[in-house]
PDB file of N, CA, C and O in Angstrom:
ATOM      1  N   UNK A1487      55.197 115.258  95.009  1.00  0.00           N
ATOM      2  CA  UNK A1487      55.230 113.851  94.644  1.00  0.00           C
ATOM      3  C   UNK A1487      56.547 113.491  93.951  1.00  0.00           C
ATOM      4  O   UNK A1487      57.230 112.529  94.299  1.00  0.00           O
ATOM      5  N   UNK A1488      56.797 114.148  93.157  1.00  0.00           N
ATOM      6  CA  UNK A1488      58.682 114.108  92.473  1.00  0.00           C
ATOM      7  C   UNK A1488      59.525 114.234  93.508  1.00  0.00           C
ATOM      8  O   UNK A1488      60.511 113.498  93.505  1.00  0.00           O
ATOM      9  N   UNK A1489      59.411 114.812  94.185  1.00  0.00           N
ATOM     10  CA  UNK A1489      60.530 115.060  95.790  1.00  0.00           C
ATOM     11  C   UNK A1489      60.611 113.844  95.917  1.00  0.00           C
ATOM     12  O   UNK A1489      61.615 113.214  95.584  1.00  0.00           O
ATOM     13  N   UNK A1490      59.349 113.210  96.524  1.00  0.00           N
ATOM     14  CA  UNK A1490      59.766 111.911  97.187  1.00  0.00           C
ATOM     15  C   UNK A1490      60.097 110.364  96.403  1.00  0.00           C
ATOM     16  O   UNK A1490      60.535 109.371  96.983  1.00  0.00           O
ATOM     17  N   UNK A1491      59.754 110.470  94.907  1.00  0.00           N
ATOM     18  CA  UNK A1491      59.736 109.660  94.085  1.00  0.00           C
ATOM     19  C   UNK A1491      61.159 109.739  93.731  1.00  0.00           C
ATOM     20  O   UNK A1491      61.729 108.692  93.425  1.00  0.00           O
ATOM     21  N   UNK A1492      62.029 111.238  93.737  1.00  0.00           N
ATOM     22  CA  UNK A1492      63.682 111.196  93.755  1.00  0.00           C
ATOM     23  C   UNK A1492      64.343 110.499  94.748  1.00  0.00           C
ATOM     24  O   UNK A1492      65.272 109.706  94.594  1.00  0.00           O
ATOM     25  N   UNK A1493      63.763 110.872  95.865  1.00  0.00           N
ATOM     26  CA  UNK A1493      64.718 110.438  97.386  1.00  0.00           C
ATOM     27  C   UNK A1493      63.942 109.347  97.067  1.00  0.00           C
ATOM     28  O   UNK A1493      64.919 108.693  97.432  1.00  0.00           O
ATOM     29  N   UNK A1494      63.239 108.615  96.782  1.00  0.00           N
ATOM     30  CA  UNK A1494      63.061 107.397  96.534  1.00  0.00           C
ATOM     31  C   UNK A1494      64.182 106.532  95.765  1.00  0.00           C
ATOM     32  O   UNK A1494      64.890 105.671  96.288  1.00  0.00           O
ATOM     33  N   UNK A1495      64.193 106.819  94.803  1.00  0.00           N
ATOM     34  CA  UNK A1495      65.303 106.670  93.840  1.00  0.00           C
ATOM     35  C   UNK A1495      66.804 106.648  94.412  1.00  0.00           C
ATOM     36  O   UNK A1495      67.611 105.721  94.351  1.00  0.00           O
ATOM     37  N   UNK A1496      66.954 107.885  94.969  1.00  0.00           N
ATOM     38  CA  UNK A1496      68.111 107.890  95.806  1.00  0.00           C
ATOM     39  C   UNK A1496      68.261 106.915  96.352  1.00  0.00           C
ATOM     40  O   UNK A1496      69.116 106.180  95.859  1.00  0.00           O
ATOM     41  N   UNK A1497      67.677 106.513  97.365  1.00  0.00           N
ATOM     42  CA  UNK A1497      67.991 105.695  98.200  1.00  0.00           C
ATOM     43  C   UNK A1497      68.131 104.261  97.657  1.00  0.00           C
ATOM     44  O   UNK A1497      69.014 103.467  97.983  1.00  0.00           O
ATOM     45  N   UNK A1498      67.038 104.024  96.697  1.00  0.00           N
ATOM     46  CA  UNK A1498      67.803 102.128  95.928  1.00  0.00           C
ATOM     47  C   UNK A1498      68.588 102.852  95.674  1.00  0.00           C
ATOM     48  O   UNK A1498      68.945 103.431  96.700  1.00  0.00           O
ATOM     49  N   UNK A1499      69.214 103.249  94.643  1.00  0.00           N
ATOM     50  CA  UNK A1499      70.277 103.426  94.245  1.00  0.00           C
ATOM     51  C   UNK A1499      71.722 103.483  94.973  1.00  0.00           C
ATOM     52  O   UNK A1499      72.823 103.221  94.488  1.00  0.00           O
ATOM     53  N   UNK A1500      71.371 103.928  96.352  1.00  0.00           N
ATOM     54  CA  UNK A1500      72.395 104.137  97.228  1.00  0.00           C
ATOM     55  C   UNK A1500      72.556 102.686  97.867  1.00  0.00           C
ATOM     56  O   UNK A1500      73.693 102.333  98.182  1.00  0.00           O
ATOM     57  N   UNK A1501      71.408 101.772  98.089  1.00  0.00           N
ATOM     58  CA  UNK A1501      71.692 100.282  98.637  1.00  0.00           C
ATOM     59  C   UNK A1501      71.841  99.895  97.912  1.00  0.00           C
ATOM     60  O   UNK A1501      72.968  99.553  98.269  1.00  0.00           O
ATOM     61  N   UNK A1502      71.742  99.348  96.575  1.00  0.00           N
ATOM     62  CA  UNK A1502      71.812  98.615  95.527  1.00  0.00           C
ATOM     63  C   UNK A1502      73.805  98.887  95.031  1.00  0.00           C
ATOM     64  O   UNK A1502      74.445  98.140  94.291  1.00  0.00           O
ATOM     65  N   UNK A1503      74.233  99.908  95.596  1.00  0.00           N
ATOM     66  CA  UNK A1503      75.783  99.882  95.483  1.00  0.00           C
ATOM     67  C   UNK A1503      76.809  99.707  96.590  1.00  0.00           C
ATOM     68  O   UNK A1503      78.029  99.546  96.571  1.00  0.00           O
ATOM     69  N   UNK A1504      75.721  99.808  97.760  1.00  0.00           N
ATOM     70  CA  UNK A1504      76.601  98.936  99.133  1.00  0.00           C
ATOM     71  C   UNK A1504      76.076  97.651  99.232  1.00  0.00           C
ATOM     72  O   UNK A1504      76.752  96.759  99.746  1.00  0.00           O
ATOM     73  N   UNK A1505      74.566  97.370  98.656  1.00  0.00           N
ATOM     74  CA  UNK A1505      74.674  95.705  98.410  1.00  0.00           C
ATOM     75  C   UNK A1505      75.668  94.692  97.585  1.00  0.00           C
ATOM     76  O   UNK A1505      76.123  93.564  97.775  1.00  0.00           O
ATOM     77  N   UNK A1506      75.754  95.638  96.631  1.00  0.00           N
ATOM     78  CA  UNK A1506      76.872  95.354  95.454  1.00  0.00           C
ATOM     79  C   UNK A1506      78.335  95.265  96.084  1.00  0.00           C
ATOM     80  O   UNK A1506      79.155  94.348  96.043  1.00  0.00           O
ATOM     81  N   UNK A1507      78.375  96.255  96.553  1.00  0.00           N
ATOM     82  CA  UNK A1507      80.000  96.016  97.394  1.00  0.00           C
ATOM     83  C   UNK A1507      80.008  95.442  98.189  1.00  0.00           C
ATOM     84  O   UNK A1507      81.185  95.084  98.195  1.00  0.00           O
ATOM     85  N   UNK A1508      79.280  94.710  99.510  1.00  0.00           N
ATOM     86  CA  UNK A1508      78.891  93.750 100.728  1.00  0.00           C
ATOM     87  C   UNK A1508      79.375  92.237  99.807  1.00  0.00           C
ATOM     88  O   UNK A1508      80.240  91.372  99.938  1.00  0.00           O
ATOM     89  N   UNK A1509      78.358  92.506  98.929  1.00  0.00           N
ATOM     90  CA  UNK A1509      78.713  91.091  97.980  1.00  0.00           C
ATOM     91  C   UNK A1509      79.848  90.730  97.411  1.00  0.00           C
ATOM     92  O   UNK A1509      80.368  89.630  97.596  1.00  0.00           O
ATOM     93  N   UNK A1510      80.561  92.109  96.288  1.00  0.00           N
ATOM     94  CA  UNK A1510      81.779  92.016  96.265  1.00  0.00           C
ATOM     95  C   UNK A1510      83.133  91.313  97.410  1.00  0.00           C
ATOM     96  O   UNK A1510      84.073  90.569  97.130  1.00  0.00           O
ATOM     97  N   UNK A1511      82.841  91.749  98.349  1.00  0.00           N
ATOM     98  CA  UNK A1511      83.858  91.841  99.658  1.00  0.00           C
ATOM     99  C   UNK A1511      83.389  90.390  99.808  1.00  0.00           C
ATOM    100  O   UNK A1511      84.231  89.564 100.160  1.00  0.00           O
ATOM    101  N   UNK A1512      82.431  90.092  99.633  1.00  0.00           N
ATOM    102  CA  UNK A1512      82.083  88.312 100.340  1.00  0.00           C
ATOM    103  C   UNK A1512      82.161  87.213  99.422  1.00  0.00           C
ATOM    104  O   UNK A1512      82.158  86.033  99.774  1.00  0.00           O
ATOM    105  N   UNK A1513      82.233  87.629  98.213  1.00  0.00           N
ATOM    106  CA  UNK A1513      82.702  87.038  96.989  1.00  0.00           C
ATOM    107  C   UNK A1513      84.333  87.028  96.673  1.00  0.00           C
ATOM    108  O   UNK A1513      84.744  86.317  95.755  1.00  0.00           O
ATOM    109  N   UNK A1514      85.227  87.813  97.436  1.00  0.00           N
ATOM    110  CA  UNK A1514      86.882  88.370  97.476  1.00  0.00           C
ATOM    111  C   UNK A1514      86.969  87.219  98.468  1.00  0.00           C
ATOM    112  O   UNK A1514      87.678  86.237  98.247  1.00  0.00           O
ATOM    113  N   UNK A1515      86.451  87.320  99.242  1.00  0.00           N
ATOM    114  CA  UNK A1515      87.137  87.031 100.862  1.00  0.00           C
ATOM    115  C   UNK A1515      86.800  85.442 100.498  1.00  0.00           C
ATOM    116  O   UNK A1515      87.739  84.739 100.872  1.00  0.00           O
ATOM    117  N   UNK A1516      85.717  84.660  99.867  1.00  0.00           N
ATOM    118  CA  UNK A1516      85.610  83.354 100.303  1.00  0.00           C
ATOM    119  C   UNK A1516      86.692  82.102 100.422  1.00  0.00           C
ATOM    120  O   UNK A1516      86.875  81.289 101.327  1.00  0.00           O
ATOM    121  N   UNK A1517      87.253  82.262  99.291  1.00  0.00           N
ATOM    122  CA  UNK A1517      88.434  81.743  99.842  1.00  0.00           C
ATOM    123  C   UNK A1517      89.041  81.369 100.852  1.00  0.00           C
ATOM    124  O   UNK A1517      89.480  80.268 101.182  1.00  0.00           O
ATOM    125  N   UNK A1518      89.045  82.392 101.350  1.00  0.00           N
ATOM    126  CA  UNK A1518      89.347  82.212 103.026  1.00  0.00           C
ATOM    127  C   UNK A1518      88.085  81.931 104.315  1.00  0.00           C
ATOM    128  O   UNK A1518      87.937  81.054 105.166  1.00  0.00           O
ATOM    129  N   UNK A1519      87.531  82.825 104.037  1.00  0.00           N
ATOM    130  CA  UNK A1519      86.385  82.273 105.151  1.00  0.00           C
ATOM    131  C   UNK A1519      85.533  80.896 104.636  1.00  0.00           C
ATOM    132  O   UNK A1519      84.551  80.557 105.297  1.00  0.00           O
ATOM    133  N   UNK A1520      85.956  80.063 103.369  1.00  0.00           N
ATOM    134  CA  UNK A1520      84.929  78.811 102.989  1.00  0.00           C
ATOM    135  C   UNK A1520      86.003  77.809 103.540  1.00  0.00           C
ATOM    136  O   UNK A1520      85.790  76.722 104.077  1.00  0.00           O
ATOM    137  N   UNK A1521      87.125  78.379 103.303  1.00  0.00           N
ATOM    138  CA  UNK A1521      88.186  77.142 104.145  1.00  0.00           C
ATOM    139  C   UNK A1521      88.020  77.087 105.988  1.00  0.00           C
ATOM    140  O   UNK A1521      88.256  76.174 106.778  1.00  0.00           O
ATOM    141  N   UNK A1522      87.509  78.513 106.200  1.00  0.00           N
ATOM    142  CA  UNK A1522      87.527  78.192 108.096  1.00  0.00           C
ATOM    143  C   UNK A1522      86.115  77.521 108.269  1.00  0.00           C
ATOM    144  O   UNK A1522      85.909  76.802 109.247  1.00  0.00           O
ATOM    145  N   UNK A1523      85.149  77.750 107.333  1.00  0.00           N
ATOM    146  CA  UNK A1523      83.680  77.136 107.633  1.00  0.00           C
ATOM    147  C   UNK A1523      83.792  75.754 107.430  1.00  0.00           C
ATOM    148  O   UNK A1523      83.509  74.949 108.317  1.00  0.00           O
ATOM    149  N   UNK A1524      84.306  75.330 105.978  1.00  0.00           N
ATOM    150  CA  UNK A1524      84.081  73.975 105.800  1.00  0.00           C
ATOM    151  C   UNK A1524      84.973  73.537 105.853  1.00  0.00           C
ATOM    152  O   UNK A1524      84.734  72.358 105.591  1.00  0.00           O
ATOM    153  N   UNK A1525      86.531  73.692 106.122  1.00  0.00           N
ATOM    154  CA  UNK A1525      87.362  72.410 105.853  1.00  0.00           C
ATOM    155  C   UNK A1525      87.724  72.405 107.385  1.00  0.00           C
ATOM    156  O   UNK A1525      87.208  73.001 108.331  1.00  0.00           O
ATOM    157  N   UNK A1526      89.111  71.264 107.288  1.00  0.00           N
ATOM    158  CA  UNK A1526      89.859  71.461 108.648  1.00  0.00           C
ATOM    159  C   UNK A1526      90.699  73.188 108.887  1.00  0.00           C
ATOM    160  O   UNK A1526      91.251  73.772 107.955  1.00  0.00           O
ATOM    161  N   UNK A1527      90.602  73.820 110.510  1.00  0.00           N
ATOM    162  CA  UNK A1527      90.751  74.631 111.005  1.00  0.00           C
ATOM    163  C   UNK A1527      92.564  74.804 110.558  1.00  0.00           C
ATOM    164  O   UNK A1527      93.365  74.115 111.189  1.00  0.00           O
ATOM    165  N   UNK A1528      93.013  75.642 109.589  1.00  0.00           N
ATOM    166  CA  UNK A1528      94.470  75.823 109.651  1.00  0.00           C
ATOM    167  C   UNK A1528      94.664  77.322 110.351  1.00  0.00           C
ATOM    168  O   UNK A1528      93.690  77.991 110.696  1.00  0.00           O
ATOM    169  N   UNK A1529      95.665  77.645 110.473  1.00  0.00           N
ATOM    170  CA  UNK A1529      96.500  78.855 110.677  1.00  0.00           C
ATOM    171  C   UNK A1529      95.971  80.128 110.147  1.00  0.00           C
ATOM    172  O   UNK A1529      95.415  79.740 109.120  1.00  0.00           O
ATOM    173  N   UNK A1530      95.825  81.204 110.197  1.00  0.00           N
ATOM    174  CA  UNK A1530      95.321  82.096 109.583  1.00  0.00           C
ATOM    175  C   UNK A1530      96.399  82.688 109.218  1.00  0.00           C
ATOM    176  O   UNK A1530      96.099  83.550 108.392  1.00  0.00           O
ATOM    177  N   UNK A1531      97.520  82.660 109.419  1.00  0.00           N
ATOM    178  CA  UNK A1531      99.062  82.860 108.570  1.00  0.00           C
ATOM    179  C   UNK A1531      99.082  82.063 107.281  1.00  0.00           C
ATOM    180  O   UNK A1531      99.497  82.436 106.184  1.00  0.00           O
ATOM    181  N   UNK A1532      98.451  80.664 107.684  1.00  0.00           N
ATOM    182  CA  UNK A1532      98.408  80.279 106.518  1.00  0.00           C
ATOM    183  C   UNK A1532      97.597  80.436 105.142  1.00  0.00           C
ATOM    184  O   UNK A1532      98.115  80.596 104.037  1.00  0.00           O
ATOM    185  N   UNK A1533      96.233  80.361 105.421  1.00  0.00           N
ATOM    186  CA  UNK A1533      95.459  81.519 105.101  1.00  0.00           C
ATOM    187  C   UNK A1533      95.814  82.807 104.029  1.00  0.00           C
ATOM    188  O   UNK A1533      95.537  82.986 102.843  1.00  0.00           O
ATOM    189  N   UNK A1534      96.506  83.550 104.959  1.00  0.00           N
ATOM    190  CA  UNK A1534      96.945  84.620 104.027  1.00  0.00           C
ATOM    191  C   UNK A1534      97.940  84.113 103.179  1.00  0.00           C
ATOM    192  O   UNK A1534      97.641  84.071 101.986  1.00  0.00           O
ATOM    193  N   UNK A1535      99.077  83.709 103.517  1.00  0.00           N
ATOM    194  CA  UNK A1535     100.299  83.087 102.536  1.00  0.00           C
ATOM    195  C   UNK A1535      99.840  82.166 101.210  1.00  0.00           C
ATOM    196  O   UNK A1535     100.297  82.183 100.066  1.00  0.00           O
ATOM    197  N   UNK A1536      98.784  81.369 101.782  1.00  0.00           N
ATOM    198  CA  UNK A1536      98.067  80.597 100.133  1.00  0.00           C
ATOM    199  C   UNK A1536      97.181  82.081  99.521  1.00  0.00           C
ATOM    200  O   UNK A1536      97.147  82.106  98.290  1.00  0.00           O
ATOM    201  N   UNK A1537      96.645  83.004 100.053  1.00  0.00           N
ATOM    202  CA  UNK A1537      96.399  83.813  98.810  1.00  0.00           C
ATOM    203  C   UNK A1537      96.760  84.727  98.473  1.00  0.00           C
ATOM    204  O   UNK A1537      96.366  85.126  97.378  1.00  0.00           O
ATOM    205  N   UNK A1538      98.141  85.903  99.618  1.00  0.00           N
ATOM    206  CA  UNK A1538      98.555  86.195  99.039  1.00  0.00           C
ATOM    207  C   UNK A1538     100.188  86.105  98.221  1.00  0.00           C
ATOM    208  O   UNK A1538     100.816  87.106  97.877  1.00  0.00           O
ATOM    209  N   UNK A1539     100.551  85.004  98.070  1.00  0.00           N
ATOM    210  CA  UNK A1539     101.769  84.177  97.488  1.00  0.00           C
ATOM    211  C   UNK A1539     101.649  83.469  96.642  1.00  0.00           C
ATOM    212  O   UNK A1539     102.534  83.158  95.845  1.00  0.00           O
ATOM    213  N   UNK A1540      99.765  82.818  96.669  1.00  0.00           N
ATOM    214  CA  UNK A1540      99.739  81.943  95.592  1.00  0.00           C
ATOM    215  C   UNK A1540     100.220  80.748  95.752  1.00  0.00           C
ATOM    216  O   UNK A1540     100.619  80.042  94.826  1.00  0.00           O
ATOM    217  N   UNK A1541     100.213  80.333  97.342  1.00  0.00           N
ATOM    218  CA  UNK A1541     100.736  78.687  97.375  1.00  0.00           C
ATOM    219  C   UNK A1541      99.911  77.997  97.278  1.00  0.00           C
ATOM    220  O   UNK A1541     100.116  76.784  97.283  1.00  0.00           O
TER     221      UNK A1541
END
């Protein structure tokens, strides 16, 4: 019963830190993907240059 109550454990533990990072990465990135969803369609050169230049 401890065997499986560990690998129990294991395993949240193991999604609960690629959920965490999925989220991370989609919380980084919005910036960019909330401008292709909701605004007008620009450049994806441009895109990168407003975040990584800071224009």
């Amino acid at each position: 019963m401890r065997d499986i109550r560990a690998a129990l454990l294991k395993e949240i533990v193991t999604a609960s830190i690629w959920a965490a990072f999925g989220l991370g990465v989609l919380f980084a990135t919005r910036p960019v993907w909330s401008q292709l969803l909701f605004a007008e369609t620009g450049a994806l050169t441009d895109q990168v240059a407003i975040r990584c230049l800071g224009l």
